[in-house]
């Protein structure tokens, strides 16, 4: 890592890291920081004045013109919602807001509230007008949530900025969305059963991304159940597919981000046809600690042996 320059900055609810190995090109990191922070300001549902919050507050059937990045994310989100049959559903806003509050207060939501929110979730109600860059939801109470795709979109753009700046070698990490530019680099995958920062395995990546979704990041345990932030739109409840985390590897981070959320919800077996159709590789970790690696990734993945972890 000699000579590499690291830039750290908070945005999108996480700490983001950019590591540039050609230090002469360090201005690219500043450009990325500026881009990601302004994207975060536009997309955050936590800022009442953000473009997305204003969109979510509109009446049903009201169209709004949005900026180019927002529109690109809308478009990609709808595509991924279709691709996953609504496992990733960009209109999951009412459900994710309900469960965000439940996780914050550690109080489970009422069944009727879950049912009501669930009935509002339907990506088919999201309209797009390409020429005008306009978007619209059918019902007032509906809302979009880009929490499952924004980091991926930001990572795609960051790598593009690096390339355009002439950077040959870099590593970015936007809260579990990791991108490698140039020579092969090893990246750790968080062990979902251990404290943050402890990897259970190492992936070698080259000009690609690895994106992880897991139930361990946010949530709480009660009654032997983990209540977490990845919601199955079919039930309105935190997904319960037997996975603890999934890491997808591919070349387009926005799609990987949305699909990692969807694959986590669908479960390993049900997700395999989807992964094959998109030529994506995956590492699954089940609730019982079993590790499953797709064939195309086996030579690039190494399990870290740890005390207390059985051989797999
Ligand atoms: P993280 O943000 O923890 O890296 P994910 O990429 O899996 O993990 O995204 C989870 C976020 O996506 C949630 O916090 C929520 O905002 C949103 N979300 C939850 N369930 C869904 C869903 N079924 N479809 C689309 N977005 C979802
Ligand atoms: Mg995601």
CSV table of C-alpha atoms and ligand atoms in Angstrom, one decimal:
chain,number,residue,atom,x,y,z
A,1,UNK,CA,0.0,0.0,0.0
A,2,UNK,CA,3.1,2.2,-0.1
A,3,UNK,CA,2.2,5.6,-1.6
A,4,UNK,CA,-1.5,4.9,-1.7
A,5,UNK,CA,-3.7,7.8,-0.7
A,6,UNK,CA,-6.8,7.2,1.4
A,7,UNK,CA,-9.8,9.6,1.6
A,8,UNK,CA,-12.5,8.9,4.2
A,9,UNK,CA,-15.7,10.8,4.4
A,10,UNK,CA,-19.2,10.3,5.9
A,11,UNK,CA,-22.2,10.1,3.6
A,12,UNK,CA,-25.2,7.8,2.9
A,13,UNK,CA,-25.3,6.7,6.5
A,14,UNK,CA,-21.8,5.2,6.5
A,15,UNK,CA,-18.1,6.0,6.3
A,16,UNK,CA,-16.9,5.9,2.7
A,17,UNK,CA,-13.3,5.1,1.7
A,18,UNK,CA,-11.4,5.8,-1.5
A,19,UNK,CA,-7.9,4.4,-1.8
A,20,UNK,CA,-6.0,5.7,-4.8
A,21,UNK,CA,-2.7,3.9,-5.6
A,22,UNK,CA,-1.5,6.5,-8.1
A,23,UNK,CA,-1.2,9.5,-5.8
A,24,UNK,CA,-0.6,11.9,-8.6
A,25,UNK,CA,-4.3,11.6,-9.4
A,26,UNK,CA,-5.5,12.4,-5.9
A,27,UNK,CA,-7.9,15.2,-7.1
A,28,UNK,CA,-10.3,12.4,-8.2
A,29,UNK,CA,-11.0,11.6,-4.6
A,30,UNK,CA,-12.2,15.1,-3.9
A,31,UNK,CA,-14.4,15.0,-7.0
A,32,UNK,CA,-15.9,11.7,-5.8
A,33,UNK,CA,-16.5,13.1,-2.3
A,34,UNK,CA,-18.3,16.1,-3.7
A,35,UNK,CA,-20.4,13.9,-6.0
A,36,UNK,CA,-21.4,11.4,-3.3
A,37,UNK,CA,-22.3,14.0,-0.8
A,38,UNK,CA,-24.5,15.9,-3.2
A,39,UNK,CA,-26.1,12.7,-4.3
A,40,UNK,CA,-26.8,11.9,-0.6
A,41,UNK,CA,-28.4,15.3,-0.2
A,42,UNK,CA,-30.7,14.6,-3.1
A,43,UNK,CA,-31.7,11.0,-2.2
A,44,UNK,CA,-31.9,11.0,1.5
A,45,UNK,CA,-35.3,10.2,3.0
A,46,UNK,CA,-33.9,11.6,6.3
A,47,UNK,CA,-33.8,15.1,4.9
A,48,UNK,CA,-37.2,16.6,4.6
A,49,UNK,CA,-36.0,19.0,1.9
A,50,UNK,CA,-34.3,16.4,-0.3
A,51,UNK,CA,-35.5,15.9,-3.8
A,52,UNK,CA,-36.7,12.4,-2.9
A,53,UNK,CA,-38.5,13.6,0.3
A,54,UNK,CA,-40.3,16.2,-1.8
A,55,UNK,CA,-41.2,13.6,-4.4
A,56,UNK,CA,-42.5,11.2,-1.6
A,57,UNK,CA,-44.7,14.0,-0.2
A,58,UNK,CA,-46.5,14.6,-3.5
A,59,UNK,CA,-50.2,13.8,-4.1
A,60,UNK,CA,-51.0,10.6,-6.0
A,61,UNK,CA,-50.8,11.1,-9.8
A,62,UNK,CA,-48.7,14.3,-9.5
A,63,UNK,CA,-45.6,14.3,-11.8
A,64,UNK,CA,-42.3,15.8,-10.7
A,65,UNK,CA,-39.2,16.6,-12.8
A,66,UNK,CA,-36.0,15.3,-11.2
A,67,UNK,CA,-32.3,15.7,-11.8
A,68,UNK,CA,-30.3,13.4,-14.0
A,69,UNK,CA,-28.8,11.3,-11.3
A,70,UNK,CA,-32.1,10.9,-9.5
A,71,UNK,CA,-33.8,9.9,-12.8
A,72,UNK,CA,-31.1,7.4,-13.6
A,73,UNK,CA,-31.6,5.8,-10.2
A,74,UNK,CA,-35.4,5.7,-10.7
A,75,UNK,CA,-34.9,4.0,-14.0
A,76,UNK,CA,-32.4,1.5,-12.7
A,77,UNK,CA,-34.5,0.8,-9.6
A,78,UNK,CA,-37.6,0.0,-11.7
A,79,UNK,CA,-35.5,-2.3,-13.9
A,80,UNK,CA,-34.2,-4.1,-10.9
A,81,UNK,CA,-37.7,-4.3,-9.3
A,82,UNK,CA,-38.9,-6.0,-12.5
A,83,UNK,CA,-35.9,-8.3,-12.7
A,84,UNK,CA,-36.4,-9.6,-9.2
A,85,UNK,CA,-40.2,-9.9,-9.5
A,86,UNK,CA,-40.5,-7.3,-6.8
A,87,UNK,CA,-38.3,-8.9,-4.2
A,88,UNK,CA,-36.3,-5.6,-4.5
A,89,UNK,CA,-39.1,-3.1,-4.8
A,90,UNK,CA,-38.1,0.5,-5.0
A,91,UNK,CA,-41.5,1.6,-3.6
A,92,UNK,CA,-40.8,-0.3,-0.3
A,93,UNK,CA,-40.7,3.1,1.4
A,94,UNK,CA,-43.8,2.7,3.7
A,95,UNK,CA,-42.5,-0.7,4.9
A,96,UNK,CA,-39.0,0.4,5.4
A,97,UNK,CA,-40.1,3.5,7.3
A,98,UNK,CA,-42.2,1.3,9.6
A,99,UNK,CA,-39.4,-1.1,10.3
A,100,UNK,CA,-36.8,1.6,10.7
A,101,UNK,CA,-38.9,3.0,13.5
A,102,UNK,CA,-39.4,-0.4,15.0
A,103,UNK,CA,-35.7,-1.0,15.0
A,104,UNK,CA,-35.0,2.4,16.5
A,105,UNK,CA,-37.6,2.0,19.3
A,106,UNK,CA,-37.2,-1.8,19.6
A,107,UNK,CA,-41.0,-2.1,19.4
A,108,UNK,CA,-42.6,-4.4,16.8
A,109,UNK,CA,-45.2,-2.7,14.6
A,110,UNK,CA,-48.9,-3.6,14.8
A,111,UNK,CA,-50.0,-6.2,12.4
A,112,UNK,CA,-52.5,-3.8,10.8
A,113,UNK,CA,-49.8,-1.2,10.2
A,114,UNK,CA,-47.7,-3.8,8.5
A,115,UNK,CA,-50.6,-4.9,6.3
A,116,UNK,CA,-51.5,-1.3,5.4
A,117,UNK,CA,-47.9,-0.4,4.5
A,118,UNK,CA,-47.5,-3.6,2.5
A,119,UNK,CA,-50.5,-2.8,0.4
A,120,UNK,CA,-48.9,0.4,-0.7
A,121,UNK,CA,-45.7,-1.3,-2.0
A,122,UNK,CA,-45.9,-1.9,-5.8
A,123,UNK,CA,-43.2,-0.7,-8.2
A,124,UNK,CA,-45.8,-1.0,-11.0
A,125,UNK,CA,-47.4,2.2,-9.6
A,126,UNK,CA,-44.2,4.2,-10.3
A,127,UNK,CA,-44.4,6.0,-13.6
A,128,UNK,CA,-41.5,7.4,-15.6
A,129,UNK,CA,-41.5,9.9,-18.5
A,130,UNK,CA,-38.1,9.7,-20.2
A,131,UNK,CA,-38.2,12.8,-22.3
A,132,UNK,CA,-39.4,15.1,-19.5
A,133,UNK,CA,-37.3,13.3,-16.8
A,134,UNK,CA,-40.5,13.1,-14.8
A,135,UNK,CA,-41.6,10.6,-12.2
A,136,UNK,CA,-44.9,9.9,-10.5
A,137,UNK,CA,-46.5,7.5,-7.9
A,138,UNK,CA,-50.2,6.6,-8.1
A,139,UNK,CA,-51.1,7.0,-4.4
A,140,UNK,CA,-50.3,9.8,-2.0
A,141,UNK,CA,-49.2,7.4,0.8
A,142,UNK,CA,-46.7,5.6,-1.5
A,143,UNK,CA,-43.0,6.4,-1.3
A,144,UNK,CA,-39.7,5.3,-2.8
A,145,UNK,CA,-36.7,4.2,-0.9
A,146,UNK,CA,-33.3,4.1,-2.6
A,147,UNK,CA,-31.5,2.7,0.5
A,148,UNK,CA,-30.9,-0.6,-1.3
A,149,UNK,CA,-29.4,0.9,-4.4
A,150,UNK,CA,-27.9,4.3,-3.8
A,151,UNK,CA,-24.5,3.1,-2.6
A,152,UNK,CA,-24.2,1.0,-5.7
A,153,UNK,CA,-25.1,3.8,-8.0
A,154,UNK,CA,-22.6,6.0,-6.2
A,155,UNK,CA,-19.9,3.3,-6.5
A,156,UNK,CA,-20.5,3.0,-10.3
A,157,UNK,CA,-20.1,6.8,-10.7
A,158,UNK,CA,-17.1,6.9,-8.4
A,159,UNK,CA,-15.3,4.3,-10.6
A,160,UNK,CA,-16.2,6.3,-13.7
A,161,UNK,CA,-14.8,9.5,-12.1
A,162,UNK,CA,-11.6,7.6,-11.3
A,163,UNK,CA,-11.2,6.2,-14.9
A,164,UNK,CA,-11.9,9.6,-16.4
A,165,UNK,CA,-9.2,11.1,-14.2
A,166,UNK,CA,-6.7,8.6,-15.5
A,167,UNK,CA,-6.5,6.6,-12.2
A,168,UNK,CA,-5.2,3.1,-13.0
A,169,UNK,CA,-5.4,1.5,-9.5
A,170,UNK,CA,-7.9,2.1,-6.8
A,171,UNK,CA,-10.1,0.6,-4.2
A,172,UNK,CA,-13.4,2.1,-2.9
A,173,UNK,CA,-15.6,0.9,-0.1
A,174,UNK,CA,-19.0,2.6,0.4
A,175,UNK,CA,-20.3,0.7,3.4
A,176,UNK,CA,-20.1,-2.8,2.1
A,177,UNK,CA,-20.1,-1.9,-1.6
A,178,UNK,CA,-16.6,-2.5,-2.7
A,179,UNK,CA,-15.1,-1.6,-6.0
A,180,UNK,CA,-11.6,-2.5,-7.4
A,181,UNK,CA,-10.1,-0.7,-10.3
A,182,UNK,CA,-7.0,-2.1,-12.0
A,183,UNK,CA,-4.7,-4.8,-10.6
A,184,UNK,CA,-6.3,-7.6,-8.6
A,185,UNK,CA,-6.8,-6.8,-4.9
A,186,UNK,CA,-7.9,-8.8,-1.9
A,187,UNK,CA,-11.0,-7.6,0.0
A,188,UNK,CA,-12.4,-9.0,3.1
A,189,UNK,CA,-16.0,-10.0,3.6
A,190,UNK,CA,-17.4,-9.2,6.9
A,191,UNK,CA,-18.2,-12.2,9.2
A,192,UNK,CA,-21.9,-11.7,10.0
A,193,UNK,CA,-21.4,-13.5,13.3
A,194,UNK,CA,-18.5,-11.3,14.5
A,195,UNK,CA,-17.9,-7.7,15.3
A,196,UNK,CA,-17.5,-5.2,12.5
A,197,UNK,CA,-14.1,-5.4,10.9
A,198,UNK,CA,-13.6,-9.2,11.3
A,199,UNK,CA,-13.7,-10.9,7.9
A,200,UNK,CA,-14.7,-14.5,7.4
A,201,UNK,CA,-13.2,-14.7,4.0
A,202,UNK,CA,-11.2,-12.9,1.3
A,203,UNK,CA,-12.2,-12.3,-2.3
A,204,UNK,CA,-9.7,-11.4,-5.0
A,205,UNK,CA,-11.3,-8.7,-7.2
A,206,UNK,CA,-10.1,-7.2,-10.4
A,207,UNK,CA,-12.0,-4.4,-12.2
A,208,UNK,CA,-15.2,-5.5,-10.5
A,209,UNK,CA,-17.4,-4.9,-7.5
A,210,UNK,CA,-18.5,-7.0,-4.5
A,211,UNK,CA,-21.7,-5.9,-2.7
A,212,UNK,CA,-22.9,-7.4,0.6
A,213,UNK,CA,-26.4,-7.3,2.1
A,214,UNK,CA,-27.0,-8.8,5.5
A,215,UNK,CA,-29.3,-8.9,8.4
A,216,UNK,CA,-26.5,-8.4,10.9
A,217,UNK,CA,-25.9,-4.7,10.2
A,218,UNK,CA,-29.0,-3.1,11.6
A,219,UNK,CA,-31.7,-4.6,13.8
A,220,UNK,CA,-32.2,-6.4,17.1
A,221,UNK,CA,-33.0,-9.9,18.3
A,222,UNK,CA,-36.1,-10.9,20.3
A,223,UNK,CA,-37.8,-14.2,20.9
A,224,UNK,CA,-35.1,-16.0,18.9
A,225,UNK,CA,-35.9,-13.9,15.9
A,226,UNK,CA,-33.7,-11.2,14.2
A,227,UNK,CA,-35.8,-8.1,13.3
A,228,UNK,CA,-33.8,-6.3,10.7
A,229,UNK,CA,-33.9,-3.8,7.9
A,230,UNK,CA,-34.3,-5.9,4.7
A,231,UNK,CA,-38.0,-6.3,4.2
A,232,UNK,CA,-39.8,-9.0,2.2
A,233,UNK,CA,-42.5,-7.2,0.3
A,234,UNK,CA,-44.5,-10.4,0.1
A,235,UNK,CA,-45.0,-10.5,3.8
A,236,UNK,CA,-44.2,-7.0,5.0
A,237,UNK,CA,-41.8,-8.5,7.5
A,238,UNK,CA,-38.0,-8.7,7.7
A,239,UNK,CA,-36.9,-11.4,5.3
A,240,UNK,CA,-36.6,-14.9,6.6
A,241,UNK,CA,-34.9,-16.9,3.9
A,242,UNK,CA,-32.3,-18.6,6.0
A,243,UNK,CA,-29.5,-16.3,5.0
A,244,UNK,CA,-27.4,-14.1,7.2
A,245,UNK,CA,-25.5,-12.4,4.5
A,246,UNK,CA,-25.0,-12.5,0.7
A,247,UNK,CA,-22.2,-11.0,-1.3
A,248,UNK,CA,-22.6,-10.6,-5.1
A,249,UNK,CA,-19.7,-10.1,-7.5
A,250,UNK,CA,-20.1,-8.4,-10.9
A,251,UNK,CA,-19.3,-5.3,-12.9
A,252,UNK,CA,-22.2,-3.0,-12.3
A,253,UNK,CA,-22.6,-1.9,-8.7
A,254,UNK,CA,-26.1,-0.4,-8.8
A,255,UNK,CA,-27.6,-3.6,-10.1
A,256,UNK,CA,-25.5,-5.6,-7.7
A,257,UNK,CA,-26.7,-3.5,-4.8
A,258,UNK,CA,-30.4,-3.9,-5.7
A,259,UNK,CA,-29.9,-7.6,-6.5
A,260,UNK,CA,-28.0,-8.3,-3.3
A,261,UNK,CA,-31.0,-7.0,-1.3
A,262,UNK,CA,-33.4,-9.1,-3.5
A,263,UNK,CA,-31.2,-12.3,-3.3
A,264,UNK,CA,-31.1,-11.9,0.5
A,265,UNK,CA,-34.9,-11.9,0.5
A,266,UNK,CA,-35.3,-14.8,-2.0
A,267,UNK,CA,-32.7,-17.1,-0.4
A,268,UNK,CA,-29.8,-18.9,-2.1
A,269,UNK,CA,-31.7,-21.6,-4.0
A,270,UNK,CA,-34.5,-19.4,-5.3
A,271,UNK,CA,-32.0,-16.8,-6.4
A,272,UNK,CA,-29.7,-19.0,-8.5
A,273,UNK,CA,-31.6,-18.6,-11.8
A,274,UNK,CA,-31.6,-14.9,-11.4
A,275,UNK,CA,-27.8,-14.9,-10.7
A,276,UNK,CA,-27.2,-17.1,-13.7
A,277,UNK,CA,-29.2,-14.9,-16.0
A,278,UNK,CA,-27.2,-11.9,-15.0
A,279,UNK,CA,-23.8,-13.7,-14.9
A,280,UNK,CA,-23.3,-12.9,-11.3
A,281,UNK,CA,-21.3,-14.8,-8.7
A,282,UNK,CA,-22.2,-15.0,-5.0
A,283,UNK,CA,-21.0,-16.0,-1.6
A,284,UNK,CA,-23.9,-16.9,0.8
A,285,UNK,CA,-23.7,-17.3,4.5
A,286,UNK,CA,-26.6,-19.0,6.1
A,287,UNK,CA,-28.1,-18.5,9.5
A,288,UNK,CA,-26.4,-21.7,10.6
A,289,UNK,CA,-23.0,-20.4,9.4
A,290,UNK,CA,-22.8,-22.5,6.3
A,291,UNK,CA,-20.9,-20.9,3.4
A,292,UNK,CA,-22.0,-21.4,-0.2
A,293,UNK,CA,-19.9,-20.1,-3.1
A,294,UNK,CA,-21.0,-20.2,-6.7
A,295,UNK,CA,-18.7,-22.2,-9.0
A,296,UNK,CA,-17.3,-19.2,-10.9
A,297,UNK,CA,-16.0,-17.7,-7.8
A,298,UNK,CA,-14.3,-20.6,-6.1
A,299,UNK,CA,-10.8,-19.8,-7.3
A,300,UNK,CA,-11.1,-16.2,-6.1
A,301,UNK,CA,-12.5,-16.9,-2.7
A,302,UNK,CA,-10.6,-18.0,0.4
A,303,UNK,CA,-12.1,-18.8,3.7
A,304,UNK,CA,-10.3,-17.5,6.8
A,305,UNK,CA,-10.0,-20.2,9.4
A,306,UNK,CA,-10.9,-19.0,12.8
A,307,UNK,CA,-11.1,-20.6,16.2
A,308,UNK,CA,-14.6,-21.6,16.9
A,309,UNK,CA,-15.6,-21.8,13.3
A,310,UNK,CA,-16.0,-25.3,12.0
A,311,UNK,CA,-14.4,-26.3,8.7
A,312,UNK,CA,-16.8,-25.9,5.8
B,1,LIG,P1,-27.4,-1.9,3.4
B,1,LIG,O1,-28.0,-0.6,3.1
B,1,LIG,O2,-27.4,-2.2,4.9
B,1,LIG,O3,-26.0,-2.0,2.8
B,1,LIG,P2,-29.1,-3.2,1.4
B,1,LIG,O4,-28.4,-2.7,0.2
B,1,LIG,O5,-29.5,-4.6,1.4
B,1,LIG,O6,-28.2,-3.0,2.7
B,1,LIG,O7,-30.3,-2.2,1.6
B,1,LIG,C1,-31.2,-2.2,2.7
B,1,LIG,C2,-32.0,-1.0,2.6
B,1,LIG,O8,-32.9,-1.1,1.4
B,1,LIG,C3,-33.0,-0.8,3.7
B,1,LIG,O9,-32.4,-0.1,4.8
B,1,LIG,C4,-34.2,-0.1,3.1
B,1,LIG,O10,-33.9,1.3,3.1
B,1,LIG,C5,-34.2,-0.7,1.7
B,1,LIG,N1,-35.0,-1.9,1.6
B,1,LIG,C6,-35.4,-2.8,2.5
B,1,LIG,N2,-36.1,-3.8,2.0
B,1,LIG,C7,-36.2,-3.5,0.6
B,1,LIG,C8,-36.9,-4.1,-0.5
B,1,LIG,N3,-37.5,-5.3,-0.3
B,1,LIG,N4,-36.8,-3.5,-1.7
B,1,LIG,C9,-36.1,-2.4,-1.8
B,1,LIG,N5,-35.5,-1.7,-0.8
B,1,LIG,C10,-35.5,-2.3,0.4
B,2,LIG,MG1,-28.6,-3.5,-1.7
